[in-house]
Coordinates of C-alpha atoms and ligand atoms in Angstrom, one line a residue:
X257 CA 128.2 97.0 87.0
X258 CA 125.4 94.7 86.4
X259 CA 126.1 91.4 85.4
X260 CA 124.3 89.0 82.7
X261 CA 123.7 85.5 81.8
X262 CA 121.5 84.6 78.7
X263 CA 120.0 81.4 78.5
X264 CA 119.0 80.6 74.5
X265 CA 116.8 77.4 73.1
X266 CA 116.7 78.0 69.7
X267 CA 114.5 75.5 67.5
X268 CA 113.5 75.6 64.0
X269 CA 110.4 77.6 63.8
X270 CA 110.6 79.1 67.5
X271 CA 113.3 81.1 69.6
X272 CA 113.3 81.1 73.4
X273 CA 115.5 83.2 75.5
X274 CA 116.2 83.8 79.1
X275 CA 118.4 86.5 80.9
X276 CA 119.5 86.5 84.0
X277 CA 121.0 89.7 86.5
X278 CA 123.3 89.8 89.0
X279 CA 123.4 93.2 91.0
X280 CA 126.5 93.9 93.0
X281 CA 126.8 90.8 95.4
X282 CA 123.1 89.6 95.0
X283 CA 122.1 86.9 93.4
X284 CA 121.3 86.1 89.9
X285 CA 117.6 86.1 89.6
X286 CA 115.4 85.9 86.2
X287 CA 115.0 89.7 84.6
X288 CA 112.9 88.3 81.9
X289 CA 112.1 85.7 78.9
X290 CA 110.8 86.0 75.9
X291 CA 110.7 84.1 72.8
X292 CA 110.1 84.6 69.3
X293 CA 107.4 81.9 67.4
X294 CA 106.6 81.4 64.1
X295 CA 109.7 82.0 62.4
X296 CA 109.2 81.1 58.6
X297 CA 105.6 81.7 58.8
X298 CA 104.5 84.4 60.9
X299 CA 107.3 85.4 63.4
X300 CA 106.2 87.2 66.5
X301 CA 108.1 88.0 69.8
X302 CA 106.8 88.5 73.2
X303 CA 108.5 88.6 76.4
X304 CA 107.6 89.0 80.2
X305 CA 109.3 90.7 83.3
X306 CA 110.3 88.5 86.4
X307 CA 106.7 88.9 87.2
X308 CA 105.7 87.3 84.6
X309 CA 103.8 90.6 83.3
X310 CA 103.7 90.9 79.4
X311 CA 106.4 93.6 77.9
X312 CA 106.5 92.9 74.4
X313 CA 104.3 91.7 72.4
X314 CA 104.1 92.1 68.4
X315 CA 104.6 90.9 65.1
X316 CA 107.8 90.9 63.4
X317 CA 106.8 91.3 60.0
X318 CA 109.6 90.3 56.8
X319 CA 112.3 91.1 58.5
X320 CA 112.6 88.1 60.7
X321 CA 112.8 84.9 58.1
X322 CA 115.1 82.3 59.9
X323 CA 116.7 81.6 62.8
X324 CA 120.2 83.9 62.5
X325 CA 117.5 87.2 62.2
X326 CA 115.5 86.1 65.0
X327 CA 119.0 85.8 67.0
X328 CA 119.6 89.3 65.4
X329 CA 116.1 90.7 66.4
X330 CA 116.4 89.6 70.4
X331 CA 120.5 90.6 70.7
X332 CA 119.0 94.2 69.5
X333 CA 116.1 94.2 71.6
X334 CA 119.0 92.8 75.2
X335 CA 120.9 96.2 74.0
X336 CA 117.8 98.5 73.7
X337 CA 117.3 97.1 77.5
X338 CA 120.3 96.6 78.7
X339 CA 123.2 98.3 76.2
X340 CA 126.7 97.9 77.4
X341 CA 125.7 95.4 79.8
X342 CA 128.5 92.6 81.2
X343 CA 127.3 89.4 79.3
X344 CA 129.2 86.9 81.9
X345 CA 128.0 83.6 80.0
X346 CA 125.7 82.1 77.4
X347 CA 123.8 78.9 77.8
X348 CA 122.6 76.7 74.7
X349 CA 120.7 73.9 74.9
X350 CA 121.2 71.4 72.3
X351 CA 119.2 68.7 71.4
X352 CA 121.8 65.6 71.1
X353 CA 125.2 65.3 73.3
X354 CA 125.7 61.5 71.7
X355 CA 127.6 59.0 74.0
X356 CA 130.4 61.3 74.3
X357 CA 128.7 64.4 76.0
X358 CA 127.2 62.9 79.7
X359 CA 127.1 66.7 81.2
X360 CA 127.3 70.3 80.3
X361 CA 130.2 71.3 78.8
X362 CA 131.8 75.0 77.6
X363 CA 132.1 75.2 74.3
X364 CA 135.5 74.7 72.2
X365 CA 136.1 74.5 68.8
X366 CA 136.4 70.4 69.2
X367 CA 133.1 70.0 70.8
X368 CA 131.4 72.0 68.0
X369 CA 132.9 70.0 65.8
X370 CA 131.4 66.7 67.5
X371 CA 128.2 68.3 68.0
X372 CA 128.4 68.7 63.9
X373 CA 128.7 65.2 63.8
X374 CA 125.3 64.3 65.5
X375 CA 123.0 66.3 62.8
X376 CA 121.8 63.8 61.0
X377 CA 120.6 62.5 64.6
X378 CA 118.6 65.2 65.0
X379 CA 118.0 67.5 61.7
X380 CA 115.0 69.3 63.0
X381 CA 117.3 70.8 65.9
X382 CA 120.9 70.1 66.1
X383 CA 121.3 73.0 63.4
X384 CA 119.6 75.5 64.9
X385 CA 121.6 75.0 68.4
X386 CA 124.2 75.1 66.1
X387 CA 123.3 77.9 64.5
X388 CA 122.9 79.7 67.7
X389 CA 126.6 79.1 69.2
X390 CA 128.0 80.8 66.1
X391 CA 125.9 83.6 66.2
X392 CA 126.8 84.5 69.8
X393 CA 130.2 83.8 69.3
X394 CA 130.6 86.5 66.2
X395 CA 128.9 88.7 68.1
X396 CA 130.5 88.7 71.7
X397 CA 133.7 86.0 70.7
X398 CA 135.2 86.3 74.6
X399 CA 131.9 85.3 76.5
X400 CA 132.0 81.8 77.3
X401 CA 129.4 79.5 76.2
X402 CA 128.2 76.2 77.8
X403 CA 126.1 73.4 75.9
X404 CA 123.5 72.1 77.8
X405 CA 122.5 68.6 76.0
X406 CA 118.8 66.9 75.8
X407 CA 120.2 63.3 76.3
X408 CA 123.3 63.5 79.2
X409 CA 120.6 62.7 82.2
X410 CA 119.5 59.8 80.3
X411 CA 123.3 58.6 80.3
X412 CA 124.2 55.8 82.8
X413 CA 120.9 54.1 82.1
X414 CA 121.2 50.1 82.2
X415 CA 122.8 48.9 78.6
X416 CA 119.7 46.7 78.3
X417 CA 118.2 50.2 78.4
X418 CA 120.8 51.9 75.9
X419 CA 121.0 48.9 73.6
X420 CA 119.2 48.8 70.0
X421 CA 119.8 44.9 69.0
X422 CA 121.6 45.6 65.6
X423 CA 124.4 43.8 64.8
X424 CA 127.8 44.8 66.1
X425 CA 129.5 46.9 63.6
X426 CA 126.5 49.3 63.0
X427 CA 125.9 49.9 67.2
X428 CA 129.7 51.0 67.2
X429 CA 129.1 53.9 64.8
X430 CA 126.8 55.2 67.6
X431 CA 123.3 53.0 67.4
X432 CA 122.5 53.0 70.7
X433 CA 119.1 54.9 72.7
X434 CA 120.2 57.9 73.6
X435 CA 117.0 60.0 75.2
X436 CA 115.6 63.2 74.8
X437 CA 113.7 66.0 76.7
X438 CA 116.6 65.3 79.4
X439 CA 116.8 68.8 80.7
X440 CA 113.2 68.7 81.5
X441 CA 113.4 65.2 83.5
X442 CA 116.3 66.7 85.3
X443 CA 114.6 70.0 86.5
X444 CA 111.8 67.8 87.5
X445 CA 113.6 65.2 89.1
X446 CA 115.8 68.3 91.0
X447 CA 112.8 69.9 92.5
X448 CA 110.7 66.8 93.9
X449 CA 112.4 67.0 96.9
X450 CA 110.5 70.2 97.8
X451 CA 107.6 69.9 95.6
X452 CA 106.8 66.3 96.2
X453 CA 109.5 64.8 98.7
X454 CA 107.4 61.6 99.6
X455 CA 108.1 60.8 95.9
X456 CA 111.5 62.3 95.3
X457 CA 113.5 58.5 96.3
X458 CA 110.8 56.2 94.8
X459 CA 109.8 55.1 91.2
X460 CA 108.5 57.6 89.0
X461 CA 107.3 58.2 85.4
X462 CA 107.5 61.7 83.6
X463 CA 105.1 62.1 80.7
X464 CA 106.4 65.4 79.0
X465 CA 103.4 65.9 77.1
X466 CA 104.0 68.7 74.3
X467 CA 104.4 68.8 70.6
X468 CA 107.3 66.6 71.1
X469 CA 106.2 64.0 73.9
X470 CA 107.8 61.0 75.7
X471 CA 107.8 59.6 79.4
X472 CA 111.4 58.9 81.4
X473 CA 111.0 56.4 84.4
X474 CA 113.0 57.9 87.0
X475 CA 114.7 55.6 90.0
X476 CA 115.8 57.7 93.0
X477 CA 116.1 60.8 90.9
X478 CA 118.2 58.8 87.9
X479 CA 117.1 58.3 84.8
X480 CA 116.6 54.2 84.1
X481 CA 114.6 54.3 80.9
X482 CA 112.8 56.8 78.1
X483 CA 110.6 56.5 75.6
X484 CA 112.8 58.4 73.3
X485 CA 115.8 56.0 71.7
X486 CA 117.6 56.9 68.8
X487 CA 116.4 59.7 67.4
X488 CA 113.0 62.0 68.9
X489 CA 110.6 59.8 66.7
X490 CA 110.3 56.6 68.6
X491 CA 107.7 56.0 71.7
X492 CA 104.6 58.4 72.5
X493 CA 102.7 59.6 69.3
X494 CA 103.5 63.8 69.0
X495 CA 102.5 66.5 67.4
X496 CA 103.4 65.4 64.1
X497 CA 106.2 62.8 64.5
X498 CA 104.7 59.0 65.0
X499 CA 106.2 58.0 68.2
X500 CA 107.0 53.9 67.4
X501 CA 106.1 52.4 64.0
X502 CA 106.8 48.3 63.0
X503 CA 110.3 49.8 61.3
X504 CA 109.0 47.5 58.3
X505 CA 106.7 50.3 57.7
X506 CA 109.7 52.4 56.6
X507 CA 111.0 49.9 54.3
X508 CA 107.7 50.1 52.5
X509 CA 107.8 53.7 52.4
X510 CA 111.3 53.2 50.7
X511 CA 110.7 49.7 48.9
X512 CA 107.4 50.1 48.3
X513 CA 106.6 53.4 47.4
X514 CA 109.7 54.2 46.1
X515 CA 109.7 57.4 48.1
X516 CA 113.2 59.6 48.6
X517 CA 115.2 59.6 52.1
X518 CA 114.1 63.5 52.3
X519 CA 110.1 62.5 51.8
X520 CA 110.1 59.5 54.3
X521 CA 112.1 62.2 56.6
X522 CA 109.4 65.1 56.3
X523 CA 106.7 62.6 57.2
X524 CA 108.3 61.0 60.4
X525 CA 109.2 64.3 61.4
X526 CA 106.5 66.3 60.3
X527 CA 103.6 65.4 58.9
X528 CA 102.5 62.4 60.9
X529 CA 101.0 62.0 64.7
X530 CA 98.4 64.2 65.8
X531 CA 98.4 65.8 62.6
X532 CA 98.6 62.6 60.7
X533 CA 96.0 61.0 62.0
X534 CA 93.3 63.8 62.5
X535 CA 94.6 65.8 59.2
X536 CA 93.3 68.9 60.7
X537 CA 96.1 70.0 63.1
X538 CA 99.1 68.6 65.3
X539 CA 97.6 71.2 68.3
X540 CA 95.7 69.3 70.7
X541 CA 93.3 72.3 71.9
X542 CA 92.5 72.3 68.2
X543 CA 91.7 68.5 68.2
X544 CA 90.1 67.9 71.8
X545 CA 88.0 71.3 70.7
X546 CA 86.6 69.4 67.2
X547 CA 83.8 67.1 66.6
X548 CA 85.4 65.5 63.5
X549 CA 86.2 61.3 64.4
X550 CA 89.6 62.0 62.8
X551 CA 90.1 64.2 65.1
X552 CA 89.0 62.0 68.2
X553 CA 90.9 59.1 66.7
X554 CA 94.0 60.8 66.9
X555 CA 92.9 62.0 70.7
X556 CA 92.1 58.4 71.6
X557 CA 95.4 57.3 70.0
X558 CA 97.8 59.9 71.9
X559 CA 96.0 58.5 75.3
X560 CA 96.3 54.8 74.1
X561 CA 100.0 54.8 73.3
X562 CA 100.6 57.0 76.3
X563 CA 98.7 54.7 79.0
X564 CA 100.8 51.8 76.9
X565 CA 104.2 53.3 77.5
X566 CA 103.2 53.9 81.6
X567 CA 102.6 50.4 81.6
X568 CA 106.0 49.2 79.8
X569 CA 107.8 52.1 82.3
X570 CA 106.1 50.8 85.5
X571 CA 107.4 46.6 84.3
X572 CA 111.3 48.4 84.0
X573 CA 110.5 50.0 87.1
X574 CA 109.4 46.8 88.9
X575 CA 106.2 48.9 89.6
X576 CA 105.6 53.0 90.4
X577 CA 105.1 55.3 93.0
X578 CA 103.8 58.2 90.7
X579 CA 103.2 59.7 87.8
X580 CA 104.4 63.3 86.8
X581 CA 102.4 65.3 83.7
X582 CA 104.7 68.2 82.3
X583 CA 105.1 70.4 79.1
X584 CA 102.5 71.8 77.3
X585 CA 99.8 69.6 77.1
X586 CA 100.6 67.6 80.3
X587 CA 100.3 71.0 81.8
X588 CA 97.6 72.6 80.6
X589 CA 94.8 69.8 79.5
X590 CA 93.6 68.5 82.2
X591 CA 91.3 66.3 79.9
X592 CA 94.8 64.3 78.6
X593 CA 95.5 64.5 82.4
X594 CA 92.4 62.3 83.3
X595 CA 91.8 60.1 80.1
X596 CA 95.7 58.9 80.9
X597 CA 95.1 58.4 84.6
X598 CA 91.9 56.3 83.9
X599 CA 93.7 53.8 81.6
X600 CA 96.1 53.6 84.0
X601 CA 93.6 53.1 87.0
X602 CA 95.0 49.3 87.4
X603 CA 98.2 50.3 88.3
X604 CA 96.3 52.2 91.1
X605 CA 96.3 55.9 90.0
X606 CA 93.1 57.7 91.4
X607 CA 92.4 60.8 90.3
X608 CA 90.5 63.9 92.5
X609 CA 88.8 65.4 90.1
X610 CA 89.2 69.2 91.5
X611 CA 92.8 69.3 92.0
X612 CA 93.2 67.7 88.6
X613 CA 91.0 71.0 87.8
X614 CA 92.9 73.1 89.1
X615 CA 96.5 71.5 88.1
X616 CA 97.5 69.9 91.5
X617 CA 100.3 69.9 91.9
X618 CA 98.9 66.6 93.5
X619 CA 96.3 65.4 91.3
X620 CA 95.6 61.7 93.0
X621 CA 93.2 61.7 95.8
X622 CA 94.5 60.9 99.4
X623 CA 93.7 57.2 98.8
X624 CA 95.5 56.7 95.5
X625 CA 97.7 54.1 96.0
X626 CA 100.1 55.9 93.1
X627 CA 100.1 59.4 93.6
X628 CA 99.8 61.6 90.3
X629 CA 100.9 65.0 89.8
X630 CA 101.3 68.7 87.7
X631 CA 104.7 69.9 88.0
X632 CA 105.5 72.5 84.7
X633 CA 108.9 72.0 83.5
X634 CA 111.3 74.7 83.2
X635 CA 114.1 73.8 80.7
X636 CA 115.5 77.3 80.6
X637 CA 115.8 77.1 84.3
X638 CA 118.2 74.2 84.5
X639 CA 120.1 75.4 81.5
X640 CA 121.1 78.8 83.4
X641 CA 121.7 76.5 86.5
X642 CA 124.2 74.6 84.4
X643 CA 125.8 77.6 82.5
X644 CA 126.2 79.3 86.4
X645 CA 127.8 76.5 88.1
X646 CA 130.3 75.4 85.1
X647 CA 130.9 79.1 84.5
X648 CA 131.7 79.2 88.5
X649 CA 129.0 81.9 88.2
X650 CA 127.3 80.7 91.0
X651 CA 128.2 77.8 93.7
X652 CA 127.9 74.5 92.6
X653 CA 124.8 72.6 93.6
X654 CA 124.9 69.8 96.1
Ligands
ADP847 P1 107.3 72.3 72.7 O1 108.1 73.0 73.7 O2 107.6 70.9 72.5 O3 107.2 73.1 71.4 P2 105.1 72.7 74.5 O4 105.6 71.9 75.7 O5 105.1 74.2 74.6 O6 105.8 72.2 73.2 O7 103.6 72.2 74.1 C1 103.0 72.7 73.0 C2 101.7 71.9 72.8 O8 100.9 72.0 74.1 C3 100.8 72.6 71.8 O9 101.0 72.0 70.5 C4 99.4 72.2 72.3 O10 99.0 71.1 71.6 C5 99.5 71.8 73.7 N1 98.7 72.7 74.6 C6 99.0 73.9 75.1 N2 98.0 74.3 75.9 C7 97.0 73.3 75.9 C8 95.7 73.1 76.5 N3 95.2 74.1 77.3 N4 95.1 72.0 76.2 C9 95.6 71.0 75.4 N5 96.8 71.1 74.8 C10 97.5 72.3 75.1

């Protein structure tokens, strides 16, 4: 029979979902991915074939309203496809692993319970990982799961790195940088030996530009440093969180204006960056497309506090050999793509025009002194890499 493994990235207004097949003695290869946006609002599913041809595409209507009915709507959709199939494993990525979590893990009771524990870390997506583990465990309880974590690549980084200067007592309760948007890094870090293996050993920064955005300086494929500390709020400015603010500013928000922990929460995490700034949208085709200087300013400020952070990531780095755009707006704008490499001509980025055009993968011209580049991430990918080896699914990698 068949075999299956389901790769799910639940967040709070979208689900994303992988499967993977197994035919007698082949290997596993994608069957298709799909995800389901605008849950709360206007859900709507699609999915594609291994091809990447379209085979669903349509609104959802009432009946999907939060994340356990979108979990609901896909699990009926694997069975219309694929009913009675094996399910040999189920990989989760989750947002925050904390100190304690450096790798993928199968899930137990005890690690649920410490990923509990790190909510308040990340509210707007700990619970919907969360949420997702439980749902797949009422419905097929003997399937293993693995949790795939946002922050273990980041771990090992220099303590200057890890370190936020509080006093003692508080950093022991778990105040430390922990890194995000680690699964990412790692898939790109894991394929620059074929896609760019002149870079793969040097010193190189990732700018994951999407709604969320930061950069990781990467040594010799290890993570040193990210712009991503605590929490996802600090560093680049995002879709609607602020990237770094003077933390004063939040004790005015609090001392000041008096407002609640939940209102100063909602702004950080959603009403500010892109969408704070331009108060027209946190989408940058939306913002790059309008004429309004709100909307420019907030343009001009993403590509300011990005060319910034390249320059602190190249002084860790003791200098660069590259830089990588990924995600969803390091992808696909090739306008972000060449207002970042222009402010970041003095480090001796040079950008061809065409290639950048038509998304590289090299993007520098052939005398660039620091090569640039268009790699798109695939965080699903390393998640079912992960869930394959750990599950002994598939041989480990080297
Ligand atoms: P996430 O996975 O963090 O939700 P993505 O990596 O999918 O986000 O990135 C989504 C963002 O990418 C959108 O909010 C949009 O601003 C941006 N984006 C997508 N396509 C383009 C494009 N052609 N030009 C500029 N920005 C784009």
């Amino acid at each position: 029979m068949d075999e299956f493994a389901v790769v799910i990235n639940a967040g709070s207004s979208s689900l994303k979902f992988s499967v993977f097949r197994r035919q007698e003695s082949r290997p596993w290869h994608l069957e298709a991915r799909g995800q389901i946006e605008g849950i709360g609002t206007r859900p709507q599913f699609s999915a594609k074939n291994e091809a990447g041809e379209s085979i669903a595409d349509r609104e959802l209507g009432d009946s999907v309203k939060d994340g356990r009915s979108a979990l609901d709507y896909v699990a009926g959709w694997l069975r219309e496809r694929h009913g009675g199939a094996r399910v040999r494993g189920v990989g989760h990525r989750i947002v925050h692993g904390g100190a304690k979590y450096a790798g993928p893990t199968i899930v137990t009771p005890q690690v649920l319970d410490d990923l509990r524990k790190l909510i308040p870390l990340a509210p707007l997506h700990q619970p919907y990982n969360l949420a997702a583990i439980d749902a797949v465990s009422e419905r097929l309880p003997d399937v293993p799961q693995v949790a795939c974590f946002d922050t273990s690549f980041h771990r090992g980084q220099p303590a200057v790195a890890e370190l936020v200067p509080l006093p003692a007592d508080i950093r022991s309760g778990g105040v430390q940088r922990y890194g995000f948007h680690g699964l990412s890094y790692e898939y790109i870090a894991s394929v620059l030996p074929s896609v760019a293996p002149e870079i793969a050993g040097g010193r190189v920064i990732v700018a994951h530009l999407g709604s969320g955005a930061s950069m990781c300086a990467i040594k010799n494929g290890k993570s040193v440093d990210s712009t991503l500390g605590f929490t996802a709020l600090d560093g680049l400015c995002m879709g609607t969180r602020p990237g770094a603010v003077d933390p004063g500013v939040i004790l005015h928000l609090f001392q000041g204006l008096g407002l609640s922990a939940k209102d100063v929460e909602s702004i950080l995490y959603k009403k500010s960056g892109l969408l704070g700034i331009s108060g027209i949208s946190n989408d940058m085709r939306v913002l790059l497309a309008s004429g309004e200087p709100a909307a420019r300013l907030a343009v001009d400020y993403f590509v300011y506090q990005a060319a910034k952070e390249v320059g602190a990531l190249a002084a860790v780095l003791g200098g660069v050999d590259a830089l990588v755009f990924t995600a969803g707006i390091g992808e696909n704008s090739p306008e972000i793509r060449k207002r970042i490499c222009a402010a970041s001509a003095w480090l001796g980025i040079e950008l061809d025009e065409a290639a950048n055009a038509q998304r590289g993968p090299r993007i520098s011209s052939a005398t660039s002194r620091v090569s640039a580049w268009v790699i798109p991430t695939n965080e699903e990918l390393m998640i079912a890499r992960h869930t394959g080896t750990l599950l002994g699914l598939i041989a480990a990698r080297a």
